[in-house]
PDB file of C-alpha atoms in Angstrom:
ATOM      1  CA  MET A  12       0.000   0.000   0.000  1.00 89.00           C
ATOM      2  CA  VAL A  13       1.260   3.474  -0.903  1.00 92.00           C
ATOM      3  CA  GLN A  14      -0.250   6.375   1.010  1.00 90.00           C
ATOM      4  CA  GLU A  15       0.407  10.059   0.383  1.00 94.00           C
ATOM      5  CA  ILE A  16       0.711  12.168   3.520  1.00 92.00           C
ATOM      6  CA  GLU A  17       1.591  15.751   4.406  1.00 94.00           C
ATOM      7  CA  ALA A  18       4.553  16.331   6.678  1.00 92.00           C
ATOM      8  CA  LYS A  19       4.551  19.037   9.330  1.00 93.00           C
ATOM      9  CA  THR A  20       8.319  19.351   9.197  1.00 93.00           C
ATOM     10  CA  ALA A  21      11.087  18.146   6.884  1.00 95.00           C
ATOM     11  CA  LEU A  22      14.227  18.298   9.019  1.00 95.00           C
ATOM     12  CA  ASN A  23      14.552  16.445  12.298  1.00 91.00           C
ATOM     13  CA  LYS A  24      17.227  17.565  14.749  1.00 91.00           C
ATOM     14  CA  LEU A  25      19.766  14.933  15.848  1.00 89.00           C
ATOM     15  CA  ASN A  26      21.516  15.354  19.172  1.00 83.00           C
ATOM     16  CA  SER A  27      24.269  12.752  18.873  1.00 77.00           C
ATOM     17  CA  LYS A  28      27.788  14.171  19.134  1.00 76.00           C
ATOM     18  CA  TYR A  29      29.199  11.122  17.325  1.00 78.00           C
ATOM     19  CA  LEU A  30      27.460  11.657  13.981  1.00 80.00           C
ATOM     20  CA  PRO A  31      29.036  13.784  11.215  1.00 83.00           C
ATOM     21  CA  TYR A  32      25.689  15.513  10.575  1.00 86.00           C
ATOM     22  CA  HIS A  33      23.139  17.450  12.598  1.00 89.00           C
ATOM     23  CA  TRP A  34      19.789  16.928  10.905  1.00 94.00           C
ATOM     24  CA  ASP A  35      17.907  14.103   9.213  1.00 95.00           C
ATOM     25  CA  LEU A  36      15.472  14.188   6.286  1.00 96.00           C
ATOM     26  CA  ASN A  37      13.322  11.287   5.085  1.00 96.00           C
ATOM     27  CA  ILE A  38      10.946  11.723   2.162  1.00 97.00           C
ATOM     28  CA  TYR A  39       9.404   8.296   2.701  1.00 96.00           C
ATOM     29  CA  ARG A  40       8.264   6.279   5.692  1.00 92.00           C
ATOM     30  CA  GLY A  41       8.742   2.572   5.112  1.00 92.00           C
ATOM     31  CA  CYS A  42      11.069   1.029   2.541  1.00 94.00           C
ATOM     32  CA  SER A  43      10.594  -1.585  -0.154  1.00 95.00           C
ATOM     33  CA  HIS A  44      14.244  -2.688  -0.123  1.00 96.00           C
ATOM     34  CA  HIS A  45      13.047  -5.301   2.394  1.00 95.00           C
ATOM     35  CA  CYS A  46      16.440  -5.696   4.104  1.00 96.00           C
ATOM     36  CA  VAL A  47      16.102  -8.447   6.703  1.00 96.00           C
ATOM     37  CA  TYR A  48      18.394  -6.568   9.101  1.00 96.00           C
ATOM     38  CA  CYS A  49      16.586  -3.207   8.873  1.00 94.00           C
ATOM     39  CA  TYR A  50      16.925  -1.270  12.133  1.00 91.00           C
ATOM     40  CA  ALA A  51      14.047   1.128  11.317  1.00 85.00           C
ATOM     41  CA  LEU A  52      11.196  -1.379  11.589  1.00 87.00           C
ATOM     42  CA  TYR A  53      10.214   0.145  14.927  1.00 79.00           C
ATOM     43  CA  SER A  54       9.346   3.465  13.259  1.00 74.00           C
ATOM     44  CA  HIS A  55       6.089   2.178  11.780  1.00 58.00           C
ATOM     45  CA  GLN A  56       4.526   1.692  15.200  1.00 63.00           C
ATOM     46  CA  TYR A  57       3.723   5.411  15.129  1.00 62.00           C
ATOM     47  CA  LEU A  58       1.805   4.986  11.871  1.00 60.00           C
ATOM     48  CA  GLN A  59      -0.586   2.281  13.073  1.00 66.00           C
ATOM     49  CA  THR A  60       0.894  -0.417  10.844  1.00 71.00           C
ATOM     50  CA  ASN A  61       3.662  -2.960  11.303  1.00 74.00           C
ATOM     51  CA  ASN A  62       4.333  -3.641   7.624  1.00 85.00           C
ATOM     52  CA  PHE A  63       7.395  -1.468   7.111  1.00 85.00           C
ATOM     53  CA  TYR A  64       8.263  -3.103   3.791  1.00 89.00           C
ATOM     54  CA  GLN A  65       4.910  -2.742   2.030  1.00 90.00           C
ATOM     55  CA  ASP A  66       3.071   0.170   3.650  1.00 89.00           C
ATOM     56  CA  ILE A  67       5.014   3.113   2.245  1.00 93.00           C
ATOM     57  CA  PHE A  68       4.070   6.676   3.182  1.00 93.00           C
ATOM     58  CA  VAL A  69       5.075   9.499   0.820  1.00 96.00           C
ATOM     59  CA  LYS A  70       5.550  13.040   2.125  1.00 96.00           C
ATOM     60  CA  THR A  71       4.276  14.767  -0.976  1.00 97.00           C
ATOM     61  CA  ASN A  72       4.699  18.284   0.475  1.00 97.00           C
ATOM     62  CA  ILE A  73       8.311  17.708   1.540  1.00 97.00           C
ATOM     63  CA  ALA A  74       9.697  20.507  -0.659  1.00 97.00           C
ATOM     64  CA  GLN A  75       7.302  23.110   0.705  1.00 97.00           C
ATOM     65  CA  VAL A  76       7.987  22.366   4.369  1.00 97.00           C
ATOM     66  CA  LEU A  77      11.730  22.039   3.715  1.00 98.00           C
ATOM     67  CA  GLU A  78      11.901  25.515   2.169  1.00 97.00           C
ATOM     68  CA  LYS A  79      10.180  26.991   5.209  1.00 96.00           C
ATOM     69  CA  GLN A  80      12.939  25.583   7.414  1.00 96.00           C
ATOM     70  CA  LEU A  81      15.848  26.453   5.137  1.00 97.00           C
ATOM     71  CA  SER A  82      14.655  29.997   4.494  1.00 97.00           C
ATOM     72  CA  SER A  83      14.396  30.773   8.193  1.00 95.00           C
ATOM     73  CA  PRO A  84      16.916  33.353   9.480  1.00 94.00           C
ATOM     74  CA  ARG A  85      17.668  30.834  12.234  1.00 93.00           C
ATOM     75  CA  TRP A  86      18.987  28.240   9.750  1.00 93.00           C
ATOM     76  CA  ARG A  87      22.735  27.761  10.263  1.00 92.00           C
ATOM     77  CA  HIS A  88      23.608  25.699   7.149  1.00 93.00           C
ATOM     78  CA  GLN A  89      24.357  22.591   9.232  1.00 93.00           C
ATOM     79  CA  VAL A  90      24.860  19.182   7.617  1.00 94.00           C
ATOM     80  CA  VAL A  91      21.684  17.269   6.714  1.00 96.00           C
ATOM     81  CA  ASN A  92      21.629  13.495   6.320  1.00 95.00           C
ATOM     82  CA  LEU A  93      19.251  12.132   3.702  1.00 96.00           C
ATOM     83  CA  GLY A  94      18.392   8.506   4.338  1.00 85.00           C
ATOM     84  CA  GLY A  95      18.760   7.995   8.080  1.00 86.00           C
ATOM     85  CA  VAL A  96      15.560   5.949   8.428  1.00 89.00           C
ATOM     86  CA  THR A  97      14.515   5.104   4.869  1.00 93.00           C
ATOM     87  CA  ASP A  98      16.212   5.282   1.493  1.00 96.00           C
ATOM     88  CA  ASN A  99      15.144   8.412  -0.377  1.00 97.00           C
ATOM     89  CA  TYR A 100      16.096   6.647  -3.617  1.00 98.00           C
ATOM     90  CA  GLN A 101      13.950   3.561  -3.087  1.00 97.00           C
ATOM     91  CA  PRO A 102      11.907   2.478  -6.150  1.00 96.00           C
ATOM     92  CA  LEU A 103       8.962   4.824  -5.478  1.00 97.00           C
ATOM     93  CA  GLU A 104      11.257   7.800  -6.021  1.00 98.00           C
ATOM     94  CA  SER A 105      11.375   7.035  -9.754  1.00 97.00           C
ATOM     95  CA  GLN A 106       7.627   7.749  -9.762  1.00 97.00           C
ATOM     96  CA  TYR A 107       7.345  10.672  -7.322  1.00 97.00           C
ATOM     97  CA  GLN A 108      10.626  12.428  -8.202  1.00 98.00           C
ATOM     98  CA  LEU A 109      10.805  14.381  -4.960  1.00 98.00           C
ATOM     99  CA  MET A 110      14.574  14.278  -4.551  1.00 98.00           C
ATOM    100  CA  PRO A 111      15.261  16.735  -7.417  1.00 98.00           C
ATOM    101  CA  GLN A 112      13.041  19.295  -5.667  1.00 98.00           C
ATOM    102  CA  VAL A 113      14.872  18.709  -2.396  1.00 98.00           C
ATOM    103  CA  LEU A 114      18.327  18.964  -3.977  1.00 98.00           C
ATOM    104  CA  LYS A 115      17.446  22.248  -5.678  1.00 98.00           C
ATOM    105  CA  LEU A 116      16.456  23.702  -2.313  1.00 98.00           C
ATOM    106  CA  PHE A 117      19.683  22.605  -0.648  1.00 98.00           C
ATOM    107  CA  THR A 118      21.531  24.316  -3.497  1.00 98.00           C
ATOM    108  CA  LYS A 119      19.431  27.456  -3.192  1.00 97.00           C
ATOM    109  CA  TYR A 120      20.153  27.673   0.543  1.00 97.00           C
ATOM    110  CA  ARG A 121      23.742  26.394   0.297  1.00 96.00           C
ATOM    111  CA  THR A 122      23.249  23.543   2.746  1.00 96.00           C
ATOM    112  CA  PRO A 123      25.757  20.666   3.032  1.00 96.00           C
ATOM    113  CA  ILE A 124      24.305  17.174   2.816  1.00 97.00           C
ATOM    114  CA  THR A 125      25.204  13.521   3.060  1.00 96.00           C
ATOM    115  CA  ILE A 126      23.174  10.939   1.133  1.00 97.00           C
ATOM    116  CA  SER A 127      23.025   7.278   2.147  1.00 95.00           C
ATOM    117  CA  THR A 128      21.545   4.887  -0.396  1.00 97.00           C
ATOM    118  CA  LYS A 129      21.383   1.358  -1.782  1.00 97.00           C
ATOM    119  CA  SER A 130      20.199   2.499  -5.191  1.00 98.00           C
ATOM    120  CA  ASP A 131      21.788   3.661  -8.421  1.00 98.00           C
ATOM    121  CA  LEU A 132      18.723   5.853  -9.024  1.00 98.00           C
ATOM    122  CA  ILE A 133      20.850   8.606  -7.492  1.00 98.00           C
ATOM    123  CA  LEU A 134      22.701   8.791 -10.824  1.00 98.00           C
ATOM    124  CA  ARG A 135      19.555  10.353 -12.299  1.00 98.00           C
ATOM    125  CA  ASP A 136      20.271  13.423 -10.175  1.00 98.00           C
ATOM    126  CA  GLN A 137      24.007  13.591 -10.794  1.00 98.00           C
ATOM    127  CA  ASP A 138      23.889  17.033 -12.422  1.00 98.00           C
ATOM    128  CA  LEU A 139      21.799  18.460  -9.573  1.00 98.00           C
ATOM    129  CA  ILE A 140      24.197  17.050  -7.002  1.00 98.00           C
ATOM    130  CA  TYR A 141      27.133  18.581  -8.879  1.00 98.00           C
ATOM    131  CA  GLN A 142      25.358  21.949  -8.778  1.00 98.00           C
ATOM    132  CA  LEU A 143      24.951  21.595  -5.016  1.00 98.00           C
ATOM    133  CA  ALA A 144      28.600  20.593  -4.598  1.00 97.00           C
ATOM    134  CA  ALA A 145      29.619  23.908  -6.185  1.00 96.00           C
ATOM    135  CA  VAL A 146      28.122  25.813  -3.240  1.00 96.00           C
ATOM    136  CA  ALA A 147      28.179  23.350  -0.298  1.00 96.00           C
ATOM    137  CA  PRO A 148      29.958  20.141   0.772  1.00 95.00           C
ATOM    138  CA  VAL A 149      28.378  16.858  -0.312  1.00 97.00           C
ATOM    139  CA  ASN A 150      28.977  13.294   0.825  1.00 96.00           C
ATOM    140  CA  ILE A 151      27.527  10.202  -0.871  1.00 97.00           C
ATOM    141  CA  ALA A 152      27.600   6.863   0.921  1.00 96.00           C
ATOM    142  CA  VAL A 153      26.570   3.588  -0.683  1.00 97.00           C
ATOM    143  CA  THR A 154      25.776   0.474   1.319  1.00 97.00           C
ATOM    144  CA  ILE A 155      27.200  -2.826   0.038  1.00 98.00           C
ATOM    145  CA  THR A 156      27.169  -5.940   2.211  1.00 98.00           C
ATOM    146  CA  THR A 157      28.180  -8.611  -0.309  1.00 98.00           C
ATOM    147  CA  PHE A 158      28.888  -9.202  -3.993  1.00 98.00           C
ATOM    148  CA  ASN A 159      27.477 -12.711  -3.752  1.00 98.00           C
ATOM    149  CA  GLU A 160      24.279 -12.015  -5.665  1.00 98.00           C
ATOM    150  CA  SER A 161      22.422 -15.059  -4.339  1.00 98.00           C
ATOM    151  CA  LEU A 162      23.135 -13.970  -0.778  1.00 98.00           C
ATOM    152  CA  ARG A 163      22.360 -10.341  -1.590  1.00 98.00           C
ATOM    153  CA  GLN A 164      18.943 -11.284  -2.967  1.00 98.00           C
ATOM    154  CA  LEU A 165      18.267 -13.228   0.213  1.00 98.00           C
ATOM    155  CA  ILE A 166      19.095 -10.434   2.664  1.00 98.00           C
ATOM    156  CA  GLU A 167      18.172  -7.363   0.556  1.00 97.00           C
ATOM    157  CA  PRO A 168      15.574  -8.710  -1.910  1.00 97.00           C
ATOM    158  CA  GLY A 169      14.078  -5.361  -2.912  1.00 96.00           C
ATOM    159  CA  ALA A 170      17.322  -3.482  -3.538  1.00 97.00           C
ATOM    160  CA  VAL A 171      19.403  -3.307  -6.712  1.00 98.00           C
ATOM    161  CA  SER A 172      22.496  -5.471  -7.176  1.00 98.00           C
ATOM    162  CA  SER A 173      25.755  -4.589  -5.455  1.00 98.00           C
ATOM    163  CA  LEU A 174      27.409  -4.029  -8.830  1.00 98.00           C
ATOM    164  CA  ARG A 175      24.838  -1.362  -9.647  1.00 98.00           C
ATOM    165  CA  ARG A 176      25.541   0.295  -6.300  1.00 98.00           C
ATOM    166  CA  LEU A 177      29.257   0.170  -6.992  1.00 98.00           C
ATOM    167  CA  SER A 178      28.582   2.054 -10.226  1.00 98.00           C
ATOM    168  CA  VAL A 179      27.496   5.020  -8.095  1.00 98.00           C
ATOM    169  CA  LEU A 180      30.951   5.282  -6.515  1.00 97.00           C
ATOM    170  CA  LYS A 181      32.589   4.893  -9.905  1.00 97.00           C
ATOM    171  CA  ASN A 182      30.432   7.493 -11.675  1.00 97.00           C
ATOM    172  CA  PHE A 183      30.505  10.324  -9.155  1.00 97.00           C
ATOM    173  CA  LYS A 184      33.770  12.166  -9.675  1.00 91.00           C
ATOM    174  CA  HIS A 185      33.799  15.706  -8.328  1.00 93.00           C
ATOM    175  CA  PRO A 186      36.419  17.476  -6.193  1.00 92.00           C
ATOM    176  CA  ASN A 187      33.807  18.716  -3.715  1.00 93.00           C
ATOM    177  CA  ILE A 188      32.064  15.367  -3.219  1.00 96.00           C
ATOM    178  CA  SER A 189      33.385  12.759  -0.804  1.00 96.00           C
ATOM    179  CA  LEU A 190      32.423   9.147  -1.446  1.00 97.00           C
ATOM    180  CA  GLY A 191      32.067   6.385   1.083  1.00 96.00           C
ATOM    181  CA  LEU A 192      31.072   2.769   1.495  1.00 97.00           C
ATOM    182  CA  HIS A 193      28.929   1.496   4.342  1.00 96.00           C
ATOM    183  CA  PHE A 194      29.937  -2.131   4.769  1.00 97.00           C
ATOM    184  CA  MET A 195      27.258  -2.576   7.345  1.00 96.00           C
ATOM    185  CA  PRO A 196      25.612  -4.128   9.058  1.00 97.00           C
ATOM    186  CA  MET A 197      27.955  -7.088   9.026  1.00 98.00           C
ATOM    187  CA  LEU A 198      26.043 -10.290   9.744  1.00 98.00           C
ATOM    188  CA  PRO A 199      28.139 -12.632  11.914  1.00 98.00           C
ATOM    189  CA  LEU A 200      29.105 -15.870  10.168  1.00 97.00           C
ATOM    190  CA  ILE A 201      27.249 -14.717   7.019  1.00 98.00           C
ATOM    191  CA  THR A 202      28.775 -11.537   5.604  1.00 98.00           C
ATOM    192  CA  ASP A 203      31.725 -11.027   7.966  1.00 97.00           C
ATOM    193  CA  THR A 204      33.569 -14.094   6.648  1.00 96.00           C
ATOM    194  CA  PRO A 205      37.150 -13.426   5.442  1.00 94.00           C
ATOM    195  CA  LYS A 206      36.167 -14.386   1.888  1.00 96.00           C
ATOM    196  CA  ASN A 207      33.213 -11.990   1.750  1.00 97.00           C
ATOM    197  CA  VAL A 208      35.040  -9.089   3.426  1.00 97.00           C
ATOM    198  CA  GLU A 209      37.990  -9.386   1.072  1.00 97.00           C
ATOM    199  CA  GLU A 210      35.766  -9.563  -1.998  1.00 98.00           C
ATOM    200  CA  VAL A 211      33.888  -6.416  -0.943  1.00 98.00           C
ATOM    201  CA  PHE A 212      37.075  -4.493  -0.128  1.00 98.00           C
ATOM    202  CA  SER A 213      38.764  -5.636  -3.332  1.00 97.00           C
ATOM    203  CA  GLN A 214      35.861  -4.649  -5.584  1.00 97.00           C
ATOM    204  CA  VAL A 215      35.196  -1.336  -3.850  1.00 97.00           C
ATOM    205  CA  SER A 216      38.858  -0.302  -3.842  1.00 96.00           C
ATOM    206  CA  SER A 217      38.661   0.003  -7.635  1.00 94.00           C
ATOM    207  CA  ALA A 218      36.264   2.943  -7.159  1.00 96.00           C
ATOM    208  CA  GLN A 219      38.727   4.676  -4.800  1.00 94.00           C
ATOM    209  CA  PRO A 220      36.224   5.827  -2.159  1.00 96.00           C
ATOM    210  CA  ASN A 221      37.325   8.362   0.436  1.00 95.00           C
ATOM    211  CA  TYR A 222      36.427   6.026   3.283  1.00 95.00           C
ATOM    212  CA  ILE A 223      34.720   2.793   4.296  1.00 96.00           C
ATOM    213  CA  ILE A 224      32.758   2.344   7.521  1.00 95.00           C
ATOM    214  CA  THR A 225      32.077  -1.058   9.057  1.00 96.00           C
ATOM    215  CA  GLY A 226      29.724  -2.104  11.820  1.00 96.00           C
ATOM    216  CA  PHE A 227      27.979  -5.187  13.132  1.00 97.00           C
ATOM    217  CA  LEU A 228      24.279  -5.946  13.123  1.00 97.00           C
ATOM    218  CA  ASN A 229      22.468  -4.741  16.230  1.00 95.00           C
ATOM    219  CA  LEU A 230      19.551  -6.824  17.435  1.00 96.00           C
ATOM    220  CA  ARG A 231      16.918  -4.619  19.026  1.00 92.00           C
ATOM    221  CA  SER A 232      13.132  -4.949  19.378  1.00 89.00           C
ATOM    222  CA  ALA A 233      11.434  -5.480  15.989  1.00 91.00           C
ATOM    223  CA  THR A 234      14.769  -5.952  14.216  1.00 94.00           C
ATOM    224  CA  LYS A 235      15.676  -8.825  16.509  1.00 95.00           C
ATOM    225  CA  ILE A 236      12.337 -10.566  16.022  1.00 94.00           C
ATOM    226  CA  ASN A 237      12.472 -10.165  12.251  1.00 95.00           C
ATOM    227  CA  PHE A 238      16.103 -11.193  11.821  1.00 97.00           C
ATOM    228  CA  LEU A 239      15.985 -14.235  14.086  1.00 96.00           C
ATOM    229  CA  LYS A 240      12.927 -15.454  12.188  1.00 96.00           C
ATOM    230  CA  PHE A 241      14.891 -15.023   8.941  1.00 97.00           C
ATOM    231  CA  LEU A 242      17.820 -16.887  10.494  1.00 97.00           C
ATOM    232  CA  GLN A 243      15.667 -19.847  11.508  1.00 97.00           C
ATOM    233  CA  GLN A 244      14.231 -20.104   8.012  1.00 97.00           C
ATOM    234  CA  ASN A 245      17.429 -19.646   6.007  1.00 98.00           C
ATOM    235  CA  PHE A 246      20.402 -20.388   8.286  1.00 98.00           C
ATOM    236  CA  PRO A 247      19.003 -22.679  10.991  1.00 97.00           C
ATOM    237  CA  HIS A 248      22.492 -24.066  11.719  1.00 97.00           C
ATOM    238  CA  LEU A 249      23.563 -20.570  12.861  1.00 97.00           C
ATOM    239  CA  TYR A 250      20.633 -19.892  15.180  1.00 96.00           C
ATOM    240  CA  LEU A 251      22.285 -21.163  18.366  1.00 95.00           C
ATOM    241  CA  HIS A 252      25.587 -19.550  17.393  1.00 96.00           C
ATOM    242  CA  TYR A 253      23.891 -16.151  17.342  1.00 96.00           C
ATOM    243  CA  HIS A 254      22.658 -16.654  20.882  1.00 93.00           C
ATOM    244  CA  GLN A 255      26.282 -17.260  21.862  1.00 95.00           C
ATOM    245  CA  ILE A 256      27.704 -14.361  19.852  1.00 95.00           C
ATOM    246  CA  TYR A 257      25.139 -11.823  21.035  1.00 95.00           C
ATOM    247  CA  ARG A 258      24.643 -10.633  24.570  1.00 84.00           C
ATOM    248  CA  GLY A 259      21.571  -8.487  24.324  1.00 91.00           C
ATOM    249  CA  ALA A 260      21.570  -6.242  21.252  1.00 95.00           C
ATOM    250  CA  PHE A 261      25.302  -6.251  20.552  1.00 96.00           C
ATOM    251  CA  VAL A 262      27.992  -8.655  19.389  1.00 96.00           C
ATOM    252  CA  ASN A 263      30.203  -9.708  22.289  1.00 95.00           C
ATOM    253  CA  ARG A 264      33.540  -7.913  22.501  1.00 95.00           C
ATOM    254  CA  GLY A 265      35.712 -10.942  21.913  1.00 95.00           C
ATOM    255  CA  TYR A 266      34.030 -11.821  18.652  1.00 96.00           C
ATOM    256  CA  ALA A 267      34.031  -8.208  17.454  1.00 96.00           C
ATOM    257  CA  HIS A 268      37.687  -7.652  18.367  1.00 96.00           C
ATOM    258  CA  GLN A 269      38.841 -10.650  16.352  1.00 95.00           C
ATOM    259  CA  ALA A 270      36.758  -9.615  13.339  1.00 96.00           C
ATOM    260  CA  TYR A 271      37.997  -6.020  13.385  1.00 96.00           C
ATOM    261  CA  GLN A 272      41.604  -7.162  13.548  1.00 95.00           C
ATOM    262  CA  SER A 273      41.103  -9.068  10.300  1.00 94.00           C
ATOM    263  CA  ILE A 274      39.270  -6.101   8.765  1.00 95.00           C
ATOM    264  CA  SER A 275      42.101  -3.751   9.734  1.00 95.00           C
ATOM    265  CA  THR A 276      44.580  -5.935   7.850  1.00 95.00           C
ATOM    266  CA  LEU A 277      42.396  -5.845   4.732  1.00 95.00           C
ATOM    267  CA  ARG A 278      41.975  -2.069   5.022  1.00 94.00           C
ATOM    268  CA  GLN A 279      45.717  -1.676   4.855  1.00 95.00           C
ATOM    269  CA  LYS A 280      46.001  -4.108   1.966  1.00 96.00           C
ATOM    270  CA  TYR A 281      43.457  -2.191  -0.129  1.00 95.00           C
ATOM    271  CA  HIS A 282      44.294   1.299   1.211  1.00 94.00           C
ATOM    272  CA  LEU A 283      40.803   2.007   2.548  1.00 94.00           C
ATOM    273  CA  ASN A 284      40.409   4.850   5.043  1.00 91.00           C
ATOM    274  CA  PRO A 285      38.162   4.019   8.051  1.00 89.00           C
ATOM    275  CA  TYR A 286      37.239   7.616   8.845  1.00 84.00           C
ATOM    276  CA  HIS A 287      34.377   9.728   7.545  1.00 79.00           C
ATOM    277  CA  PRO A 288      35.901  13.038   6.367  1.00 77.00           C
ATOM    278  CA  PRO A 289      34.479  16.241   7.860  1.00 76.00           C
ATOM    279  CA  LEU A 290      32.071  18.030   5.574  1.00 74.00           C
ATOM    280  CA  GLU A 291      33.860  21.349   5.362  1.00 66.00           C
ATOM    281  CA  ALA A 292      33.209  24.042   2.796  1.00 60.00           C
ATOM    282  CA  THR A 293      35.967  24.887   0.329  1.00 64.00           C
ATOM    283  CA  PRO A 294      37.231  28.509   0.196  1.00 56.00           C
ATOM    284  CA  SER A 295      35.118  29.145  -2.928  1.00 59.00           C
ATOM    285  CA  GLN A 296      32.032  27.733  -1.209  1.00 63.00           C
ATOM    286  CA  LEU A 297      32.657  29.817   1.913  1.00 55.00           C
ATOM    287  CA  SER A 298      32.775  32.973  -0.202  1.00 57.00           C
ATOM    288  CA  LEU A 299      29.212  32.281  -1.292  1.00 60.00           C
ATOM    289  CA  ILE A 300      27.746  31.979   2.200  1.00 55.00           C
TER     290      ILE A 300
END
């Protein structure tokens, strides 16, 4: 079910001091990528439905409410993250085409952004993103968890192939745009295997991203229920192992430490930076503010 709604606000303030951005914007509620590890499943409880994958809500007035916030004299041109809860480039975006309107406003008000996506639909808006990068910093992060297409279809059945996502990193080449890979969440004993990690790092290194961030699956509330059900159906031999690896929502420290040691070695081998670069304006951009 697709339902059009009107948003009261476009930008949501984030208070975490650990994130490289200050605000979050989501055009859609719900996501048809159907990732079995999705951490945002809980968000649909406020919309009186629990079908996050099929009940998609579209904020059709997003551009109007966004301009009200950006045009305010109180706006401080802080970094906005697009895609913190749902992917703004999920399949419905090809129909509604709301992102071009949003990008034009960020350009108009010279606002730095970071976009997180699992879709190559972002290439449709390449020219608009280049226009924004001329006046404000831009970061684009693509999530890739595996290049094993059979496995990818199992854990992210509604998203495009990993090779199509890699094409995003290869096609965006602009001095004012930083590019990153989110190799996350890593699924213990499924996508964190040495073979899978090396294949991802090897393939992605050819695109020369500015950084790569890794992180393990967290098992909280609705995510835990959904993922453990998936595990029982598709990897029943791993079900008990997960109860040993996880203590509550997080991977135990011993397991994580060993995995990150191996990942660190591969980072060095493929020259992949683990740190998200700060989104700082260039001198020419600063002169425009």
